[in-house]
PDB file of N, CA, C and O in Angstrom:
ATOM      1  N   UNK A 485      90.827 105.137 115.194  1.00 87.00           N
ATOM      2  CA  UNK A 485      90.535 103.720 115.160  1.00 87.00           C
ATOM      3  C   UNK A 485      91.812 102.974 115.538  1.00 87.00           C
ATOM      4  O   UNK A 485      92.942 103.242 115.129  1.00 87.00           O
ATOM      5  N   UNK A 486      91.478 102.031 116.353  1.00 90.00           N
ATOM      6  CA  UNK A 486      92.929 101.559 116.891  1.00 90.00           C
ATOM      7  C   UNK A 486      93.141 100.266 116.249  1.00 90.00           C
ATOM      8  O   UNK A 486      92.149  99.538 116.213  1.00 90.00           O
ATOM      9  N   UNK A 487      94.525  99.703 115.591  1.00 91.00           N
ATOM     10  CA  UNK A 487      94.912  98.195 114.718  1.00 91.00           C
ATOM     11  C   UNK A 487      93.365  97.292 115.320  1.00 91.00           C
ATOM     12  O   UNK A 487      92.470  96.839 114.607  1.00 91.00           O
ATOM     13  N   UNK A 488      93.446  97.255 116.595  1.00 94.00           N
ATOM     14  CA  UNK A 488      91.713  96.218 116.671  1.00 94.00           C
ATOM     15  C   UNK A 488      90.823  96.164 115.630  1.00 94.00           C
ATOM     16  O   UNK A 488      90.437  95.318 114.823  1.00 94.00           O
ATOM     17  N   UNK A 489      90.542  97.701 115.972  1.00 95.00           N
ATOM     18  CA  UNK A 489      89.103  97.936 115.221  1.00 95.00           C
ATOM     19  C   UNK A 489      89.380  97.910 113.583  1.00 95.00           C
ATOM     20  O   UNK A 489      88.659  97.480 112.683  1.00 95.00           O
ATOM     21  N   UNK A 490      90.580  98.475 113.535  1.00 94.00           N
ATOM     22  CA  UNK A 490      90.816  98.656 111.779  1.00 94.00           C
ATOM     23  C   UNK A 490      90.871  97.136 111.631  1.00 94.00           C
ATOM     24  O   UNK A 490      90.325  96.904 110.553  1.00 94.00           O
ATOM     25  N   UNK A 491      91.251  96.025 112.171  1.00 96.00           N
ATOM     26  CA  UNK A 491      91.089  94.627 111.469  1.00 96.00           C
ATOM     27  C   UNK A 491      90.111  94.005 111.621  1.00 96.00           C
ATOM     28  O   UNK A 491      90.035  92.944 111.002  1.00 96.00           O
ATOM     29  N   UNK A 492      89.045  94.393 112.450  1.00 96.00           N
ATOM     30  CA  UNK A 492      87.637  93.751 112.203  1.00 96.00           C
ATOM     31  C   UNK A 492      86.679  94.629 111.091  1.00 96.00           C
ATOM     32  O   UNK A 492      85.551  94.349 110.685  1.00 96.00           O
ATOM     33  N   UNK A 493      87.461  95.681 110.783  1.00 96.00           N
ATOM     34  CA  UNK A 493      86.645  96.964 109.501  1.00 96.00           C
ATOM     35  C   UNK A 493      87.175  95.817 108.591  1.00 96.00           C
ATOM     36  O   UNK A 493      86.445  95.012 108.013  1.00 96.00           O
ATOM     37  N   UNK A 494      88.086  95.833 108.554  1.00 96.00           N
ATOM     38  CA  UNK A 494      88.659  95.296 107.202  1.00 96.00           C
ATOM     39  C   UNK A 494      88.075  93.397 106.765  1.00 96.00           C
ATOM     40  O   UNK A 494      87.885  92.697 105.771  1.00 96.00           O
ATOM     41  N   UNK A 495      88.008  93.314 108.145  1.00 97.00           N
ATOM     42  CA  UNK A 495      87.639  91.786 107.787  1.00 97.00           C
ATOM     43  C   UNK A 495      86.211  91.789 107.594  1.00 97.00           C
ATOM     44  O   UNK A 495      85.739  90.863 106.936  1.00 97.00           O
ATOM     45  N   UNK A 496      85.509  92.599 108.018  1.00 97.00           N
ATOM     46  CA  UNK A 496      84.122  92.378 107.756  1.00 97.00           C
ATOM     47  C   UNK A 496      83.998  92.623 106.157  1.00 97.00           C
ATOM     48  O   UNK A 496      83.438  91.887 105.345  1.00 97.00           O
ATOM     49  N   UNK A 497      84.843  94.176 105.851  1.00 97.00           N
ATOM     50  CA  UNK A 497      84.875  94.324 104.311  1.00 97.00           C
ATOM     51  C   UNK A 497      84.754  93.545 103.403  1.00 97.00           C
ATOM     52  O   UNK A 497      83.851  93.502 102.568  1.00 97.00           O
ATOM     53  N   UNK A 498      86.031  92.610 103.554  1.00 97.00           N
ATOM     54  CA  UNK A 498      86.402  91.487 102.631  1.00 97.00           C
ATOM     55  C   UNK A 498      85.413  90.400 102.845  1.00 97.00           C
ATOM     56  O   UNK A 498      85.133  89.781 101.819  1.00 97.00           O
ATOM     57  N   UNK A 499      84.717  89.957 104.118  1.00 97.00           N
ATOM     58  CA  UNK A 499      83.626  89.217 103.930  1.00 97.00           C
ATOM     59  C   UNK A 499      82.293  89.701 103.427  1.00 97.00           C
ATOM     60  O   UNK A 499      81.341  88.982 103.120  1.00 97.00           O
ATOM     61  N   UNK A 500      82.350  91.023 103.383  1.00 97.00           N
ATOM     62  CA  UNK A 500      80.731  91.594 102.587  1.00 97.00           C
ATOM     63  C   UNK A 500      81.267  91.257 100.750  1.00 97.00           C
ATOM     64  O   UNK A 500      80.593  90.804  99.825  1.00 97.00           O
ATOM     65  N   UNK A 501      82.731  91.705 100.781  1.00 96.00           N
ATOM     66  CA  UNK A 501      83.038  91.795  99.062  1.00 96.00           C
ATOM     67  C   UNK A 501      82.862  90.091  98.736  1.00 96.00           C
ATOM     68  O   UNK A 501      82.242  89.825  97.706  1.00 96.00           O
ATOM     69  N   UNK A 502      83.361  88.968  99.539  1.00 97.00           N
ATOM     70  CA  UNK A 502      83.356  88.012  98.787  1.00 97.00           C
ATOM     71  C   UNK A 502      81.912  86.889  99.048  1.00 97.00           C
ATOM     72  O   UNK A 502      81.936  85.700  98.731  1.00 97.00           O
ATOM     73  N   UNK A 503      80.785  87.549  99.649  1.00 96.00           N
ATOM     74  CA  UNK A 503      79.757  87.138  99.947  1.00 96.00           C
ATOM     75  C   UNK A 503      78.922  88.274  98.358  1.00 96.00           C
ATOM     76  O   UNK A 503      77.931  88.096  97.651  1.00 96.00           O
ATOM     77  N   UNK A 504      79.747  89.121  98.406  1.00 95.00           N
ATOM     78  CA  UNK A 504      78.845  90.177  96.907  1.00 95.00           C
ATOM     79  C   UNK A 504      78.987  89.106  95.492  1.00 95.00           C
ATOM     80  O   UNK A 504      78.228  88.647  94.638  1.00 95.00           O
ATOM     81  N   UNK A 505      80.240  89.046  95.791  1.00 96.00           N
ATOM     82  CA  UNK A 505      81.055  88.429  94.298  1.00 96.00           C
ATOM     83  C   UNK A 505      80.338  86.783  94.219  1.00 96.00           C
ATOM     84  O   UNK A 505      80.370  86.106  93.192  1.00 96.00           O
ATOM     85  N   UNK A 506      79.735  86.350  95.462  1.00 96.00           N
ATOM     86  CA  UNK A 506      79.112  84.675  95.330  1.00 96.00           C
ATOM     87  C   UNK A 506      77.949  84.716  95.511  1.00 96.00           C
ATOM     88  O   UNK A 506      77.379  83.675  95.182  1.00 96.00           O
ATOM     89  N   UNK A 507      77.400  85.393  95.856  1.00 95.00           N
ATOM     90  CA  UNK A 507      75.744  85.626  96.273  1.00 95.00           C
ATOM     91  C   UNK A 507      74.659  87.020  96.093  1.00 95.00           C
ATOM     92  O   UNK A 507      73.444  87.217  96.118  1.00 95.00           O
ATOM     93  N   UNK A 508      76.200  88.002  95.857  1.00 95.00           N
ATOM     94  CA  UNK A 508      74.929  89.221  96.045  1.00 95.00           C
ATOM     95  C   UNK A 508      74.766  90.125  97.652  1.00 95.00           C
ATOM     96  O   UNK A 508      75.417  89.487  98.479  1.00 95.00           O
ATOM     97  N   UNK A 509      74.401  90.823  98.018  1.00 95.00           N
ATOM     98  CA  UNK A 509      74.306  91.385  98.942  1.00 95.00           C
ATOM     99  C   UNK A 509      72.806  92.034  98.799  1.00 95.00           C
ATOM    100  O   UNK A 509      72.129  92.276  97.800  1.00 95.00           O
ATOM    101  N   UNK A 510      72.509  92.255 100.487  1.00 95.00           N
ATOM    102  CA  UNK A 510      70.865  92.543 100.647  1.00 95.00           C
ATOM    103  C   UNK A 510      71.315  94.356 100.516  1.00 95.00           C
ATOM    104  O   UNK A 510      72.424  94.878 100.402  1.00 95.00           O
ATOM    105  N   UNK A 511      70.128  94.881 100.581  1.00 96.00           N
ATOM    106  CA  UNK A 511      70.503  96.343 100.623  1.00 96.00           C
ATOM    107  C   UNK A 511      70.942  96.863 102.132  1.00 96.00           C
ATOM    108  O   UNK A 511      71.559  97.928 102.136  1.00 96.00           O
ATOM    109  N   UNK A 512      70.768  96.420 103.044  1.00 97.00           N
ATOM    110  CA  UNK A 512      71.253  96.171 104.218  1.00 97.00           C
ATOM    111  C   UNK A 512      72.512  96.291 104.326  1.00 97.00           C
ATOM    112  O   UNK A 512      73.072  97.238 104.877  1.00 97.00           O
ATOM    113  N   UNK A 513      72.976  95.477 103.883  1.00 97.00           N
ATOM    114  CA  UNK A 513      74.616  94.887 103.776  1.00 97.00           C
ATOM    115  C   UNK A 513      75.371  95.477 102.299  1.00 97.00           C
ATOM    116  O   UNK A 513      76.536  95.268 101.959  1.00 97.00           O
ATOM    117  N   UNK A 514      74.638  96.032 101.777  1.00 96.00           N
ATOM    118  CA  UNK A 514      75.717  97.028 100.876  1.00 96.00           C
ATOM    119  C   UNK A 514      75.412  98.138 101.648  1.00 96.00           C
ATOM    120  O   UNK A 514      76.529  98.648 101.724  1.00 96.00           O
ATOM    121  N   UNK A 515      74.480  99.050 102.433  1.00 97.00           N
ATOM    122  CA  UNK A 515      74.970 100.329 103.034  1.00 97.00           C
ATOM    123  C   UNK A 515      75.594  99.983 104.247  1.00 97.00           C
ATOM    124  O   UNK A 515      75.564 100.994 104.949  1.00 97.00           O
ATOM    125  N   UNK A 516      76.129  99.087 104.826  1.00 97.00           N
ATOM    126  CA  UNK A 516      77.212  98.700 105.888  1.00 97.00           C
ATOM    127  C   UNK A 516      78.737  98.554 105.029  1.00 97.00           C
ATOM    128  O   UNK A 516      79.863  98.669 105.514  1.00 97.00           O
ATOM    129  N   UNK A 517      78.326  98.234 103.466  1.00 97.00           N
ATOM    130  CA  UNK A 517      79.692  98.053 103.252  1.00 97.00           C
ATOM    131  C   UNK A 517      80.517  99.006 102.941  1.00 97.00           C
ATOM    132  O   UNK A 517      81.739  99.013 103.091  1.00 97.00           O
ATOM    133  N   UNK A 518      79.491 100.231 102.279  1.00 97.00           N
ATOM    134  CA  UNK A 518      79.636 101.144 101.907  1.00 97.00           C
ATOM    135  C   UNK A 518      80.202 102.188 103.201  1.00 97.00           C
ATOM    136  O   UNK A 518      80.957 103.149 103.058  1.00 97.00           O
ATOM    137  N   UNK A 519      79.494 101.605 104.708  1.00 97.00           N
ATOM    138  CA  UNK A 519      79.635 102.963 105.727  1.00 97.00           C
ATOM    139  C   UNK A 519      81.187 102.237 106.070  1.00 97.00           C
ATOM    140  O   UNK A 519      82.062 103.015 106.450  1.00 97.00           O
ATOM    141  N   UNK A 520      81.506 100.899 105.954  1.00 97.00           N
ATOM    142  CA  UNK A 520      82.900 100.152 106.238  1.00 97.00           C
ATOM    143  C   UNK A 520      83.650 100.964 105.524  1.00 97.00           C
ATOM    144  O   UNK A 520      83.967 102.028 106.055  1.00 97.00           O
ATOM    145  N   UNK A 521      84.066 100.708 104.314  1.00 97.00           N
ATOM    146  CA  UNK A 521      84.628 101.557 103.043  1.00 97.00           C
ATOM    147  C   UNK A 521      85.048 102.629 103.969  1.00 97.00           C
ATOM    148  O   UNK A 521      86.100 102.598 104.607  1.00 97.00           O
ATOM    149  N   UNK A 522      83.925 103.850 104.024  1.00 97.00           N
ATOM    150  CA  UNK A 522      83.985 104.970 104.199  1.00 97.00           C
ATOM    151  C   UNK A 522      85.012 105.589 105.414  1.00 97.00           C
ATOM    152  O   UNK A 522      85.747 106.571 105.516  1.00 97.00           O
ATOM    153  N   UNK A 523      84.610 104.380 106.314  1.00 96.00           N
ATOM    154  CA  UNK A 523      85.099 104.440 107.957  1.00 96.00           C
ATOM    155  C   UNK A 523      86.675 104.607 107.579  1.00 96.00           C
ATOM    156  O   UNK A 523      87.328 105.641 107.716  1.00 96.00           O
ATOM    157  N   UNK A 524      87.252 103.065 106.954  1.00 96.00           N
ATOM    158  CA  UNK A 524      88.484 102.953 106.237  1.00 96.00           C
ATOM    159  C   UNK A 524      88.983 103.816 106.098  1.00 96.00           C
ATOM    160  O   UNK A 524      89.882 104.151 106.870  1.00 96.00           O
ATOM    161  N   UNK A 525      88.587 104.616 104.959  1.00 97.00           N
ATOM    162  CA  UNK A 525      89.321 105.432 103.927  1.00 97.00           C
ATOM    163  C   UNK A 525      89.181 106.422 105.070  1.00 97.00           C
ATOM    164  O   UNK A 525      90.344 106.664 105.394  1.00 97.00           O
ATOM    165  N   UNK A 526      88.675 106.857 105.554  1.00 96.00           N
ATOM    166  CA  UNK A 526      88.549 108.152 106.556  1.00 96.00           C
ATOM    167  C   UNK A 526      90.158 107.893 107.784  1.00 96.00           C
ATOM    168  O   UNK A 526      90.820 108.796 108.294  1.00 96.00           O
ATOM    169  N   UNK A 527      90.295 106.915 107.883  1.00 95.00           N
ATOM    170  CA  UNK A 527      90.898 105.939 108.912  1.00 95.00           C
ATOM    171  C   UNK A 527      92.366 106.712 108.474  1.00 95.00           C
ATOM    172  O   UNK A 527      93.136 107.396 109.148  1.00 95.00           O
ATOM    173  N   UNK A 528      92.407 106.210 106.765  1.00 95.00           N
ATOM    174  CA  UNK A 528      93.422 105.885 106.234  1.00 95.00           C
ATOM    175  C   UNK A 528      93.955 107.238 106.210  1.00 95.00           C
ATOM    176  O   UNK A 528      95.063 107.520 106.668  1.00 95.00           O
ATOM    177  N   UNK A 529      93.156 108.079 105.669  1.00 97.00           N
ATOM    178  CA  UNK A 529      93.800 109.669 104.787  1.00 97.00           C
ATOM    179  C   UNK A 529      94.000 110.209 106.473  1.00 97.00           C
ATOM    180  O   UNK A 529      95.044 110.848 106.598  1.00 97.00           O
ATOM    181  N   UNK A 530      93.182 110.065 107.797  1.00 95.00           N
ATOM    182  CA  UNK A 530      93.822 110.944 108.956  1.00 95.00           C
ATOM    183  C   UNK A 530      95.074 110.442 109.153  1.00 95.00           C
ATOM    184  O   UNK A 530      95.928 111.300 109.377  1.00 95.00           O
ATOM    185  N   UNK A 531      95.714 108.456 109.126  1.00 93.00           N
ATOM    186  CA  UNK A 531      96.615 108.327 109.209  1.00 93.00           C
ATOM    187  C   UNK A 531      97.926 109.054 108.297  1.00 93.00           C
ATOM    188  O   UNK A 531      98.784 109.599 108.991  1.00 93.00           O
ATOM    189  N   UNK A 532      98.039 109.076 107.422  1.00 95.00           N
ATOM    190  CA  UNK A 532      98.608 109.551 106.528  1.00 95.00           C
ATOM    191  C   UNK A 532      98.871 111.275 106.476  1.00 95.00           C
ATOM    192  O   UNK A 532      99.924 111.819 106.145  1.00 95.00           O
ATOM    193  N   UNK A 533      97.523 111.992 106.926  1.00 93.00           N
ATOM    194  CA  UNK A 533      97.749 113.376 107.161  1.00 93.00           C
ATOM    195  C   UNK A 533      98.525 113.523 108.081  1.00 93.00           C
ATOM    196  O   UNK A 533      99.306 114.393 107.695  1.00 93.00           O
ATOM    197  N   UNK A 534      98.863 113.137 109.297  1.00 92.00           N
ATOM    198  CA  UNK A 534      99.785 113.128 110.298  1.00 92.00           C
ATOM    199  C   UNK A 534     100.506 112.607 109.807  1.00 92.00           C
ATOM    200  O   UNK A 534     100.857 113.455 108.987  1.00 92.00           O
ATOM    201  N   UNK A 535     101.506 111.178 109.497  1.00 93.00           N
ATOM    202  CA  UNK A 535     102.480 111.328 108.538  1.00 93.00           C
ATOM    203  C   UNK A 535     103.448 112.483 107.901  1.00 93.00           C
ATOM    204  O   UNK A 535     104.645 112.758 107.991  1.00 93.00           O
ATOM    205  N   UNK A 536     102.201 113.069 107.141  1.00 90.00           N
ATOM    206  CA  UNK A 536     103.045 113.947 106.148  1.00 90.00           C
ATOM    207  C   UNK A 536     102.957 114.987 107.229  1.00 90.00           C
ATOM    208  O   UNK A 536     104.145 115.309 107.247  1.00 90.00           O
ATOM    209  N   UNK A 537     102.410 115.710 108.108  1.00 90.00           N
ATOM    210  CA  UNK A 537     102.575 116.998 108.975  1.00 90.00           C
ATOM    211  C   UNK A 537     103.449 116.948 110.037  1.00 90.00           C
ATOM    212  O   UNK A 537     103.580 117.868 110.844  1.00 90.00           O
ATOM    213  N   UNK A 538     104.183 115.681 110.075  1.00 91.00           N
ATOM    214  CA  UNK A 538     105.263 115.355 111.424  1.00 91.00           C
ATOM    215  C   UNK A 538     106.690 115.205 109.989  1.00 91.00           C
ATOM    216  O   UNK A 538     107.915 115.279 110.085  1.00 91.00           O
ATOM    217  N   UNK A 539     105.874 115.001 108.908  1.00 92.00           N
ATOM    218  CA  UNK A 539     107.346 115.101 108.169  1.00 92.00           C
ATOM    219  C   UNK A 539     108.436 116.312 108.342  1.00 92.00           C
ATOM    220  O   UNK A 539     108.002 117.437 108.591  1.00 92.00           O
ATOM    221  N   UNK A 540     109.999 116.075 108.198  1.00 93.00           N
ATOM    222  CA  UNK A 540     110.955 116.969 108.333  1.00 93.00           C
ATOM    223  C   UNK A 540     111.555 116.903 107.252  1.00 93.00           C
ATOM    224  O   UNK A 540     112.006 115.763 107.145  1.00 93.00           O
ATOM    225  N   UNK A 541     111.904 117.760 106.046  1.00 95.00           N
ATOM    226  CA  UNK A 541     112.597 117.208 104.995  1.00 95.00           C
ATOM    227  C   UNK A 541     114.176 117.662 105.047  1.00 95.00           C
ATOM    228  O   UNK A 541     114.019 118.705 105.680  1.00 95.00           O
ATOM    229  N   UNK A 542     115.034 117.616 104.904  1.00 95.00           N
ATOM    230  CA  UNK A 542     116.245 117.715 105.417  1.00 95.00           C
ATOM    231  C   UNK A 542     117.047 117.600 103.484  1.00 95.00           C
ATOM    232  O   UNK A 542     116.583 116.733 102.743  1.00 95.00           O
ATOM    233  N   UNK A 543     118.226 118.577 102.930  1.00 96.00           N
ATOM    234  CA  UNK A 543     118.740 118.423 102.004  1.00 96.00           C
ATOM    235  C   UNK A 543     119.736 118.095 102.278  1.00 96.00           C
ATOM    236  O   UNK A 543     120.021 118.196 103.471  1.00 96.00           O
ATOM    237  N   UNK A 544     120.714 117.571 101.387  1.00 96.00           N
ATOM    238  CA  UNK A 544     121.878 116.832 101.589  1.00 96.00           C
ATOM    239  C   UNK A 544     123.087 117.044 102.408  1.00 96.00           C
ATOM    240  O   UNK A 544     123.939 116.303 102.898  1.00 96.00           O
ATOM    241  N   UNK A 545     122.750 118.947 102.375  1.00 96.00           N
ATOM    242  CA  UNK A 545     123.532 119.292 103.520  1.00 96.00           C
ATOM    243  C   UNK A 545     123.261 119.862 104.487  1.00 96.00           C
ATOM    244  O   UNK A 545     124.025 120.698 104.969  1.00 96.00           O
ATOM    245  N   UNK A 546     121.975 119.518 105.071  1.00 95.00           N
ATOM    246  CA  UNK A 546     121.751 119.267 106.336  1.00 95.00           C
ATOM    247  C   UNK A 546     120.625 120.333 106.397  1.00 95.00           C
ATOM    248  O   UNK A 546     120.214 120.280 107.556  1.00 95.00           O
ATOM    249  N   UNK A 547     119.916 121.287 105.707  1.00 95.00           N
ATOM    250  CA  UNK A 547     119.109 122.344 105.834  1.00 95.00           C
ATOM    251  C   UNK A 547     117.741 122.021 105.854  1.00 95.00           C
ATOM    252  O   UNK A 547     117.314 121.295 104.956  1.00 95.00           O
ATOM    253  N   UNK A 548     117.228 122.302 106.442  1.00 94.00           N
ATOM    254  CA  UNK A 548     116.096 122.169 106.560  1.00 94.00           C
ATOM    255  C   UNK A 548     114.970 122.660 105.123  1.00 94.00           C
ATOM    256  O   UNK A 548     114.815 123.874 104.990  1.00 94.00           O
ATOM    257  N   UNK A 549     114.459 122.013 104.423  1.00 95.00           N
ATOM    258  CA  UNK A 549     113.573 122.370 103.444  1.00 95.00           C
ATOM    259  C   UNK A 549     112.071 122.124 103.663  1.00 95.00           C
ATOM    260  O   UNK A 549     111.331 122.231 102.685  1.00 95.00           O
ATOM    261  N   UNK A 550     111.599 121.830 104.765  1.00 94.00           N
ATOM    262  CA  UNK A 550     110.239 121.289 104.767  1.00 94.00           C
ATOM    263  C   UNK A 550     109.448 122.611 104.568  1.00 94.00           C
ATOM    264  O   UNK A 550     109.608 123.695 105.129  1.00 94.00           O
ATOM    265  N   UNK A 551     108.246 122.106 103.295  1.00 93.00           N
ATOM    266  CA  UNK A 551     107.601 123.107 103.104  1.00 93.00           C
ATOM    267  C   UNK A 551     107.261 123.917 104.420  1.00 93.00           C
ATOM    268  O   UNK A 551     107.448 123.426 105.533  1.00 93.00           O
ATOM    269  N   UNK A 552     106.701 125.310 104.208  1.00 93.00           N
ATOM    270  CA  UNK A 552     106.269 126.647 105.012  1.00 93.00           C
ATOM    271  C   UNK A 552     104.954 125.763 105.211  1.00 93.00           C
ATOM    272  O   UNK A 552     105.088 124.897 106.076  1.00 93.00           O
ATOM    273  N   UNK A 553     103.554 125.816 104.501  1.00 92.00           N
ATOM    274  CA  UNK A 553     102.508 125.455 105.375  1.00 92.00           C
ATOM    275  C   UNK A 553     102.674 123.755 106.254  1.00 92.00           C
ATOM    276  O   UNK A 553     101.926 123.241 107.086  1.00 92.00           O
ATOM    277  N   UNK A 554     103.865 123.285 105.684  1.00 92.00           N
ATOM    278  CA  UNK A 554     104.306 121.643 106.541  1.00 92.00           C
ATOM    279  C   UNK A 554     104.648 122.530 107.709  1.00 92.00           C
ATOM    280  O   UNK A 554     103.951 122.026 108.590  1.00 92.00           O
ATOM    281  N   UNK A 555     105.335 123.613 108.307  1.00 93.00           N
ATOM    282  CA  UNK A 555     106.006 123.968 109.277  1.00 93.00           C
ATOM    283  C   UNK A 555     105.033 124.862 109.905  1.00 93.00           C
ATOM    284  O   UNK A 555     105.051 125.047 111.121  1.00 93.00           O
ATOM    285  N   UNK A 556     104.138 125.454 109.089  1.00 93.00           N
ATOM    286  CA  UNK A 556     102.777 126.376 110.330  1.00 93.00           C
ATOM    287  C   UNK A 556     101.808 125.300 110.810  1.00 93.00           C
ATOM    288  O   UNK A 556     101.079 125.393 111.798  1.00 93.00           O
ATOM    289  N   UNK A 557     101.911 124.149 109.881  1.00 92.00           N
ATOM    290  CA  UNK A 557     101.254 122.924 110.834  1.00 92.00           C
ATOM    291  C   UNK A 557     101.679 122.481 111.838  1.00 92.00           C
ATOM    292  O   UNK A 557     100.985 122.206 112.816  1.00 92.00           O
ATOM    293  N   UNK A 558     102.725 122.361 111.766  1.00 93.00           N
ATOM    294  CA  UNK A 558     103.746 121.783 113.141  1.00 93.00           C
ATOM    295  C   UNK A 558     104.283 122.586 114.007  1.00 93.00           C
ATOM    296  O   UNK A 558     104.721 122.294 115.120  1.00 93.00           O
ATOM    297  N   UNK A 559     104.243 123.727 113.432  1.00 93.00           N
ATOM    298  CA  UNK A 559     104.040 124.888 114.870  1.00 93.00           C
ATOM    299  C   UNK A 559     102.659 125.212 115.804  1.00 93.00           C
ATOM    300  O   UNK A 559     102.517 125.599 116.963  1.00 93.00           O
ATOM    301  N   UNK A 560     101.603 124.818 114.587  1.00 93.00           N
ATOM    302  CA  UNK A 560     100.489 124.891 115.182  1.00 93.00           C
ATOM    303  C   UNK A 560     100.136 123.773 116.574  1.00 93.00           C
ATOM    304  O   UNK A 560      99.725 123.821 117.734  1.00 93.00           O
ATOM    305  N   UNK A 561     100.450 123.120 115.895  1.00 91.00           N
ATOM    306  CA  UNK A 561     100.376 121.606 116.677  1.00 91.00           C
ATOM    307  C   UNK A 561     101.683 121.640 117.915  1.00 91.00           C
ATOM    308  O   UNK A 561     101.711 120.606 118.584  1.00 91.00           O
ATOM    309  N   UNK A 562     102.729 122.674 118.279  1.00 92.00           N
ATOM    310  CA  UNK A 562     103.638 122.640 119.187  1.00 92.00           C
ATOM    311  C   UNK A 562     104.719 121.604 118.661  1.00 92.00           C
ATOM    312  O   UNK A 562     105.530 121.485 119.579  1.00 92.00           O
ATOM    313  N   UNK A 563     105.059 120.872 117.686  1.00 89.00           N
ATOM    314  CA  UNK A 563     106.245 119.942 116.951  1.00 89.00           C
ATOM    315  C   UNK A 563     107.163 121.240 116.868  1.00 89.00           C
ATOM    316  O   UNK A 563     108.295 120.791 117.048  1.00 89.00           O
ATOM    317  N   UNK A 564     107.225 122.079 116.759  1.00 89.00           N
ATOM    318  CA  UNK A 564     108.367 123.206 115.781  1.00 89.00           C
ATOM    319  C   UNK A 564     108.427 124.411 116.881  1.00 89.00           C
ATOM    320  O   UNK A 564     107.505 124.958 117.487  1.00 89.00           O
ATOM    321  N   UNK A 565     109.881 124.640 116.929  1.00 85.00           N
ATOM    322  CA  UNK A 565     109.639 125.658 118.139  1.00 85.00           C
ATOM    323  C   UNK A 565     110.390 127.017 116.944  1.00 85.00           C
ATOM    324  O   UNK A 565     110.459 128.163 117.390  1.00 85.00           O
ATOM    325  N   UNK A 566     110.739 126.819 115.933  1.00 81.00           N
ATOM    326  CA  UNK A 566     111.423 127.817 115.032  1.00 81.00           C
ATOM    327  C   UNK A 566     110.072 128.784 114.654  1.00 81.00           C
ATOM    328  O   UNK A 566     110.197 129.756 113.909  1.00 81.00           O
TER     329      UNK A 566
END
C-alpha cells in the first residue's frame, strides 16, 4: 500500500469511527470498517517485518550480533553475503 492509499484507509477509518461514536453505523459500514482495520494492520505488521529483517545489530565494538534467523532472512532475501 503506498502513503496514498494508506491515507485515504486511514481517513475513511476515522470517518466510519466518528460517524459510529454520533450516529451508529449500518451493517454495511461496520464490515468496511472492519475490512479498513484489517487492510491497516496487515499494512502495518508487513511494514515493520521488513524493518526488523533489514535490521543490523552492531555491539559497541563493532561486531556484528544480529540474531542467526535475522541473518538467514537476509541472506535469503540477497541483503547478507556472509
Amino acid at each position: 500500500m503506498d502513503k496514498n492509499e494508506e491515507k485515504a484507509v486511514v481517513d475513511r477509518i476515522n470517518f466510519l469511527y466518528h460517524k459510529k461514536e454520533n450516529e451508529g453505523l449500518t451493517a454495511e459500514e461496520e464490515a468496511e470498517r472492519k475490512e479498513l482495520h484489517k487492510k491497516f494492520i496487515d499494512n502495518f505488521r508487513a511494514g515493520f517485518r521488513q524493518q526488523v529483517e533489514n535490521l543490523v545489530i552492531v555491539d559497541k565494538h563493532g561486531k556484528d550480533v544480529t540474531p542467526e534467523k535475522v541473518k538467514r532472512i537476509q541472506r535469503k532475501k540477497g541483503l547478507r553475503k556472509d
